[in-house]
Short mmCIF file of C-alpha atoms in Angstrom, two decimals:
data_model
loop_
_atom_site.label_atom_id
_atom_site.label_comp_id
_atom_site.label_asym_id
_atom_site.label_seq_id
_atom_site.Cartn_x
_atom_site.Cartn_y
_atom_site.Cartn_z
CA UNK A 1 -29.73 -1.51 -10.44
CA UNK A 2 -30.25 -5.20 -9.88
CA UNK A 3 -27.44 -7.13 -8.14
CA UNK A 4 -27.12 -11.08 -8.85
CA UNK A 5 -24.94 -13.78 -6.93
CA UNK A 6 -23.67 -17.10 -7.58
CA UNK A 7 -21.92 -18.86 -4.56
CA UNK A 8 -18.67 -20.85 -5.04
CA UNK A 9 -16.38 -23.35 -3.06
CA UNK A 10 -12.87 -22.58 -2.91
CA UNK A 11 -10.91 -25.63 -2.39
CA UNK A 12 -6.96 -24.47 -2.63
CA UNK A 13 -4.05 -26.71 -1.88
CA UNK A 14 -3.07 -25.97 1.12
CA UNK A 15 -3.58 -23.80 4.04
CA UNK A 16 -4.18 -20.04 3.44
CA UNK A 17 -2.21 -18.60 6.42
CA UNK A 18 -1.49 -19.41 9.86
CA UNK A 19 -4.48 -18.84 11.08
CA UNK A 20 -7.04 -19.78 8.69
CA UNK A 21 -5.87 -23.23 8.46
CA UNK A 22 -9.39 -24.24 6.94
CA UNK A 23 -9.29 -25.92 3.07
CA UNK A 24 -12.49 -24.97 1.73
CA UNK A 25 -14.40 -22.21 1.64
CA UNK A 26 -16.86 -20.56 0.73
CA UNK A 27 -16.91 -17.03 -1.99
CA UNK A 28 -19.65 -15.27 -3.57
CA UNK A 29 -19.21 -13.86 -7.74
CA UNK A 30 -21.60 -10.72 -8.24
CA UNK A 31 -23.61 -9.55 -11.70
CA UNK A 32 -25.14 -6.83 -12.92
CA UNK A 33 -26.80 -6.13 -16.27
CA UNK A 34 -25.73 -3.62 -18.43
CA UNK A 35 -27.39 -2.33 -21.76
CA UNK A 36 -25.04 -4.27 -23.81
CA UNK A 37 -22.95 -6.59 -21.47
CA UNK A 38 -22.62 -8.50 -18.06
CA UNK A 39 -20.06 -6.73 -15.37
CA UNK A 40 -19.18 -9.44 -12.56
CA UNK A 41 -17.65 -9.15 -9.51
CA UNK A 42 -15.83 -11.31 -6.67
CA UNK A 43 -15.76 -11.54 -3.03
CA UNK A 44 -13.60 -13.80 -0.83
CA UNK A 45 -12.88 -13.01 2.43
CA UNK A 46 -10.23 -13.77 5.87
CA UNK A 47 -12.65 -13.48 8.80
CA UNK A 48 -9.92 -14.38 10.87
CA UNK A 49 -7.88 -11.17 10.02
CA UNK A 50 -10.40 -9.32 10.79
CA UNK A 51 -12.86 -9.51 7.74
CA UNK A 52 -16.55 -9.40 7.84
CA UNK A 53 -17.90 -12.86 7.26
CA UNK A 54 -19.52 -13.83 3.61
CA UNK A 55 -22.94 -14.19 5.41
CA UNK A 56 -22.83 -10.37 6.58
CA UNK A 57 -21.30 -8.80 3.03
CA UNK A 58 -24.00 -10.25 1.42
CA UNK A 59 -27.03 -8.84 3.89
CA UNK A 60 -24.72 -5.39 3.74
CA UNK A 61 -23.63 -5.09 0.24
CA UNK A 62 -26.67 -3.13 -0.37
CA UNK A 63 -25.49 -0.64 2.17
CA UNK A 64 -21.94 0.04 0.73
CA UNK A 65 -21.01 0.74 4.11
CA UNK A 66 -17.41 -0.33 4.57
CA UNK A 67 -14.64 -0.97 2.19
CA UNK A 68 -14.80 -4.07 1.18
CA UNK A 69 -18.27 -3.45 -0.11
CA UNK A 70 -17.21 -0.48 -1.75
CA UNK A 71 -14.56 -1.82 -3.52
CA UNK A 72 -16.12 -4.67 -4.67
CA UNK A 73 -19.01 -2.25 -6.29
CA UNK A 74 -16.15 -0.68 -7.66
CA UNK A 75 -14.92 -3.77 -9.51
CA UNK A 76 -18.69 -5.12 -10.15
CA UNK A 77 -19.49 -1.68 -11.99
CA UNK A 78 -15.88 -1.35 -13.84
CA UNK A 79 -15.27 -4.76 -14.87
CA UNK A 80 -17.09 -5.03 -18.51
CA UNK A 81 -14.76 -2.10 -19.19
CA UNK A 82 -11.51 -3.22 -17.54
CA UNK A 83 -12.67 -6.64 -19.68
CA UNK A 84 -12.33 -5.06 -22.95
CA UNK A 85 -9.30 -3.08 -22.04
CA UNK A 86 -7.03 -5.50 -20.24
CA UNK A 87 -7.41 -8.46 -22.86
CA UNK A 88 -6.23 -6.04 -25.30
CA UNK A 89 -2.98 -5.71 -23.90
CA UNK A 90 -1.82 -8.33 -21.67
CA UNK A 91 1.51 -7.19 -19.55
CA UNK A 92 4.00 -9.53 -17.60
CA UNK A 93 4.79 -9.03 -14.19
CA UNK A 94 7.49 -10.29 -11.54
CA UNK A 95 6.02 -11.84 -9.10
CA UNK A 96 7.64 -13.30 -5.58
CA UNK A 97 7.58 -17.27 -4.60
CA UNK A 98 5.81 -18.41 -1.41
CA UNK A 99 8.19 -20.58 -0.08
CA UNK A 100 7.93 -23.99 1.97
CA UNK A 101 10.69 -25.69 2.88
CA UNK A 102 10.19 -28.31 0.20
CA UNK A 103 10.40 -25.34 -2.48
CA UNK A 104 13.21 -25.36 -4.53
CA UNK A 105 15.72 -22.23 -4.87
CA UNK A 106 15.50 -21.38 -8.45
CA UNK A 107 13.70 -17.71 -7.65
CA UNK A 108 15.21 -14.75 -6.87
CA UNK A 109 12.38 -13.18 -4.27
CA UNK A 110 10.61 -15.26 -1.86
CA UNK A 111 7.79 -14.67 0.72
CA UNK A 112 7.39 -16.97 4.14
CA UNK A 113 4.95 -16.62 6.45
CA UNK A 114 6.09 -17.30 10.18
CA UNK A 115 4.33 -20.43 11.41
CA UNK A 116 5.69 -18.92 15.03
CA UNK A 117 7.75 -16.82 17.52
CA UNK A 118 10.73 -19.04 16.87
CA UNK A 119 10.45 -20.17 13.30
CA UNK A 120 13.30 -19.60 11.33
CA UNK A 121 12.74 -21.93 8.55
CA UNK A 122 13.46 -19.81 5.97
CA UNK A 123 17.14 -19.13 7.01
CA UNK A 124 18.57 -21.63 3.88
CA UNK A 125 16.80 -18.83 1.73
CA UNK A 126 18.97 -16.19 3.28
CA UNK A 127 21.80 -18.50 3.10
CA UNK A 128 21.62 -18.78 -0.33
CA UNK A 129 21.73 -14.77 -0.70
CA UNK A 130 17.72 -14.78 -1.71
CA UNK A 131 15.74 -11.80 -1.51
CA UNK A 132 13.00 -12.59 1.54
CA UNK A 133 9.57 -11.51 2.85
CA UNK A 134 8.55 -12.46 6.28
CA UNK A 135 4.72 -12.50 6.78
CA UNK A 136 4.19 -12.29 10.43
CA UNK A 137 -0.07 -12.32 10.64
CA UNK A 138 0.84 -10.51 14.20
CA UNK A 139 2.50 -13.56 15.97
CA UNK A 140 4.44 -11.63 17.87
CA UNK A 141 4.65 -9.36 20.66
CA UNK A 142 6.86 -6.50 20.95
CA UNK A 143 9.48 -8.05 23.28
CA UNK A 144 9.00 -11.60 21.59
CA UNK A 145 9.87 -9.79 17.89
CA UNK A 146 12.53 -8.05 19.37
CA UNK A 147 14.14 -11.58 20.41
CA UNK A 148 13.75 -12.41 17.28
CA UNK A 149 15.49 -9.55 15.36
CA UNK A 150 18.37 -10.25 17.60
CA UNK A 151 18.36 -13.94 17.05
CA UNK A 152 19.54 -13.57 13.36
CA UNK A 153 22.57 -13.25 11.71
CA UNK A 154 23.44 -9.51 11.01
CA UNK A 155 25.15 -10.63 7.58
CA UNK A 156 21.86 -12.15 7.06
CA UNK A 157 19.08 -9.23 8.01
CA UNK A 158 20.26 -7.80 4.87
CA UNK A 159 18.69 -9.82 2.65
CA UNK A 160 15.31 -9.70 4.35
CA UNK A 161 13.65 -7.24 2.08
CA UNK A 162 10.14 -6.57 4.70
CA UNK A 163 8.44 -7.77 7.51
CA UNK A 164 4.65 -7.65 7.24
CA UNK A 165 2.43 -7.27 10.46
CA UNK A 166 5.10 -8.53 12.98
CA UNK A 167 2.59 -7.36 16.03
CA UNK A 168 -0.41 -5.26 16.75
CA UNK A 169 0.21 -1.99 18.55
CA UNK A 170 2.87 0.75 18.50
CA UNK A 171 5.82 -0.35 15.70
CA UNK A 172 7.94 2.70 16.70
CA UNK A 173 11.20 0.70 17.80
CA UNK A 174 14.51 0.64 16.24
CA UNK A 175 14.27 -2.30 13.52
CA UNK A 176 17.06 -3.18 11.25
CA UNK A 177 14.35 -4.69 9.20
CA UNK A 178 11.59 -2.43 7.30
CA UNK A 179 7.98 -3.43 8.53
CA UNK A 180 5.45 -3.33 5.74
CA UNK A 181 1.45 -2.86 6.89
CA UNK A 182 -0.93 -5.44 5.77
CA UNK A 183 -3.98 -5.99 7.75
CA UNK A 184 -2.57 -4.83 10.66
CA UNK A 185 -3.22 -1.04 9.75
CA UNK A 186 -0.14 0.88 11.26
CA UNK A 187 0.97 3.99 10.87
CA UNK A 188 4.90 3.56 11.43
CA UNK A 189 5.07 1.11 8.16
CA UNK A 190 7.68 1.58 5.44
CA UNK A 191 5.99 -0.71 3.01
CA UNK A 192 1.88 -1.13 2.02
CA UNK A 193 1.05 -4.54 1.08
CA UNK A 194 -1.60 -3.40 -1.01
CA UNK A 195 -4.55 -5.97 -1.70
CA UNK A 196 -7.04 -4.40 -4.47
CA UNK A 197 -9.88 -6.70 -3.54
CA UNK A 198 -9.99 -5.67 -0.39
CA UNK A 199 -9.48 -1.94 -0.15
CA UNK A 200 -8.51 1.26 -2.30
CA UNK A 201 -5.23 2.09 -3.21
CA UNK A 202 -4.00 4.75 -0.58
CA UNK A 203 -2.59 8.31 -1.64
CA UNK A 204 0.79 7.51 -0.09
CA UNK A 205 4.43 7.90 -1.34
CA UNK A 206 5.13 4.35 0.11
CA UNK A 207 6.03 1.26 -2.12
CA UNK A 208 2.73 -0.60 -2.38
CA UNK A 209 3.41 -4.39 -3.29
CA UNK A 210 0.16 -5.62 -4.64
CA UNK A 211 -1.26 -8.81 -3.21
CA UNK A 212 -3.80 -11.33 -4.05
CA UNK A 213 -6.56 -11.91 -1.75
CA UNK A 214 -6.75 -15.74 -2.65
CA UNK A 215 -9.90 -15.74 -3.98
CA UNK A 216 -11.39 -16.92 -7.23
CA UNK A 217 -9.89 -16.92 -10.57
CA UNK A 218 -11.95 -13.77 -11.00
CA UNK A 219 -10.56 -11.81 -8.04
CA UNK A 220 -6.81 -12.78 -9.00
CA UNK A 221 -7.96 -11.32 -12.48
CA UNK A 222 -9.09 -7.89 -11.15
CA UNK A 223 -5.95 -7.49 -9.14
CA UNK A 224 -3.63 -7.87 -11.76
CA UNK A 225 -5.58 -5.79 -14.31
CA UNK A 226 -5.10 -3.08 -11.19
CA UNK A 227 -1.59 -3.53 -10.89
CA UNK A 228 -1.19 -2.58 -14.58
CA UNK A 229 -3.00 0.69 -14.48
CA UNK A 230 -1.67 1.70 -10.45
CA UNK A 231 1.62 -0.26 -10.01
CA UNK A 232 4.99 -0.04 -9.89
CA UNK A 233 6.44 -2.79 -13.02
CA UNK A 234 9.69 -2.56 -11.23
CA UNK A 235 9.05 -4.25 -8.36
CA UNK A 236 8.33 -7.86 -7.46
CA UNK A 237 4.55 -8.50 -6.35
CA UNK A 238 2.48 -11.46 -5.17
CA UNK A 239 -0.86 -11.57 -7.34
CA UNK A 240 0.37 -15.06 -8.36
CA UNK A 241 0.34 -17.57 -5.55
CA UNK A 242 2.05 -20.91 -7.53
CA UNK A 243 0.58 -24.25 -7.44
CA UNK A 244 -1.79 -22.82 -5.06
CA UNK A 245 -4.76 -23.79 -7.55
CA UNK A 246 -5.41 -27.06 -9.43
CA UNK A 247 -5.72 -24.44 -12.25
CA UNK A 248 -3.69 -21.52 -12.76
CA UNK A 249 -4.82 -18.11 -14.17
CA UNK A 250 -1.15 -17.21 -14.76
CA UNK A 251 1.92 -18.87 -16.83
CA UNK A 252 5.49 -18.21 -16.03
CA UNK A 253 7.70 -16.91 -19.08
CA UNK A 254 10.56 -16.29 -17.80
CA UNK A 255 12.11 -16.49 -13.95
CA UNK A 256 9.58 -14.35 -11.83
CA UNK A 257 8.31 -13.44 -14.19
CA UNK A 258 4.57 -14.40 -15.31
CA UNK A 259 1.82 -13.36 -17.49
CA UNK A 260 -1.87 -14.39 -17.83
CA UNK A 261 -3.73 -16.87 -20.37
CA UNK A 262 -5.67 -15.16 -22.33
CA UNK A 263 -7.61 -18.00 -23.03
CA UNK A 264 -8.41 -18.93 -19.25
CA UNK A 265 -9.61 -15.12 -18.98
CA UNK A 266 -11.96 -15.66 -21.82
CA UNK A 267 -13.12 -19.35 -20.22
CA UNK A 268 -13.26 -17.66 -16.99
CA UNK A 269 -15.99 -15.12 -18.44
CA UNK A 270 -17.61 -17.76 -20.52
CA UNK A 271 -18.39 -19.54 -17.45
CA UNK A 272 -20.08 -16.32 -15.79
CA UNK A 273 -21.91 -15.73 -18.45
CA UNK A 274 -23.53 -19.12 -18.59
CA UNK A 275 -24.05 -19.16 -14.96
CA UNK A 276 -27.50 -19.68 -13.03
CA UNK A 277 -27.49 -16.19 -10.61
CA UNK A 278 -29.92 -15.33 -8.18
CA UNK A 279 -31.76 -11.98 -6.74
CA UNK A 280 -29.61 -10.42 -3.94
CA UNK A 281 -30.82 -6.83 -3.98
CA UNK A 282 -31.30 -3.42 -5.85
CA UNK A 283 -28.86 -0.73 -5.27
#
């Protein structure tokens, strides 16, 4: 089987995360032939959360030897079918806000990621009796995210729904907050933020909250249509990162609540399919 590759910038705007502060980058799209179609995949990657770099996925792919690789195979030799399937039946989904402080309040569930070990910009959120995700990226230590647990409000912790990654090492301490594993892989989580571009879903009883990965249009695509066959409907997820894009895969139609455009999908695969690939190897 012949693998092709096109290479794309990925100009969002504004920061990704904490820690990979950089604008644009860099993502590779994947093709194969098939007897009577074109199956495309995506890969966009966080090197600074511990990702392998776009340079080594693409001398590896071939290899398939780490997740990432293998899940993007997955996607590259399932998506002509997921294609067909998924535009037949489009499904809404509720999706969480990533809040800034200039957001407004007009959500029910937001997610903030922790700029540091004393940020508490989100407390007007909690104020307002919003549902809240902290995203940590491991900017604590223990003692420092111990501090500050004890720093806020106890009438407040309960509307703090998770805490994602607050440190690396043992999370085995007496939180009044549930900690939810993201790519800090931990064993003592309550909550799997689950990111289908990055990894397979995991046999576990745990809530997983599916999560874009940021990438293309393409990526956001095959999350979603993974959230519809794995997920739980019921709860709020963050596939949909808003006015994160100039253009927007997804459409809101109702509070939370969004839904893709079919006809962006269909652009989206036009331009694929028109696209100048080249030779990256035979697997």
């Amino acid at each position: 089987m012949k693998v092709y590759y096109k290479l794309y910038d990925l100009a969002p705007k504004r920061e990704f995360n904490r820690l990979d502060k950089n604008s644009s980058r860099k993502g590779v799209h994947l093709k194969i032939d098939l007897r009577r179609d074109k199956s495309f995949a995506d890969f966009f990657s966080h090197p600074s959360l511990g990702d392998i770099h776009l340079e080594e996925f693409m001398e590896k792919f071939k290899y398939q030897d780490n997740e990432m690789c293998r899940k993007t195979f997955h996607f590259l030799l399932n998506d002509a079918k997921i294609r067909f399937e998924s535009l037949e039946r489009l499904t809404p989904f509720k999706n969480h806000t990533l809040w800034h402080p200039l957001s407004s309040f007009d959500s029910q569930v937001f997610k903030y990621k922790l700029q540091g070990i004393d940020d508490f910009t989100f407390l007007p959120l909690l104020k307002n009796n919003k549902r809240v995700r902290l995203d940590a990226n491991g900017v604590f230590i223990q003692s420092e995210f111990q501090n500050f647990l004890m720093k806020l409000e106890t009438t407040l912790r309960t509307n703090i729904e998770y805490i994602e990654d607050p440190y690396q090492g043992d999370w085995k301490i007496n939180s009044p907050i549930k900690l939810a594993s993201d790519f800090i892989d931990n064993p003592d989580h309550e909550i799997k933020i689950y990111k289908p571009n990055r990894e397979f879903i995991p046999k576990s009883l745990r809530p997983n909250i599916f999560s874009s990965y940021m990438g293309s249009q393409l990526g956001q695509w095959h999350a979603y249509t993974e959230l519809m066959n794995s997920g739980d409907l019921s709860l709020y997820h963050g596939i949909h990162i808003e006015n994160f894009y100039t253009d927007d895969l997804f459409k809101k139609i109702a509070t939370d609540t969004f839904m893709p455009e079919k006809q962006k999908i269909k652009s989206l695969y036009d331009g694929l399919m028109s696209s100048d690939w080249k030779f990256l190897c035979s697997i």
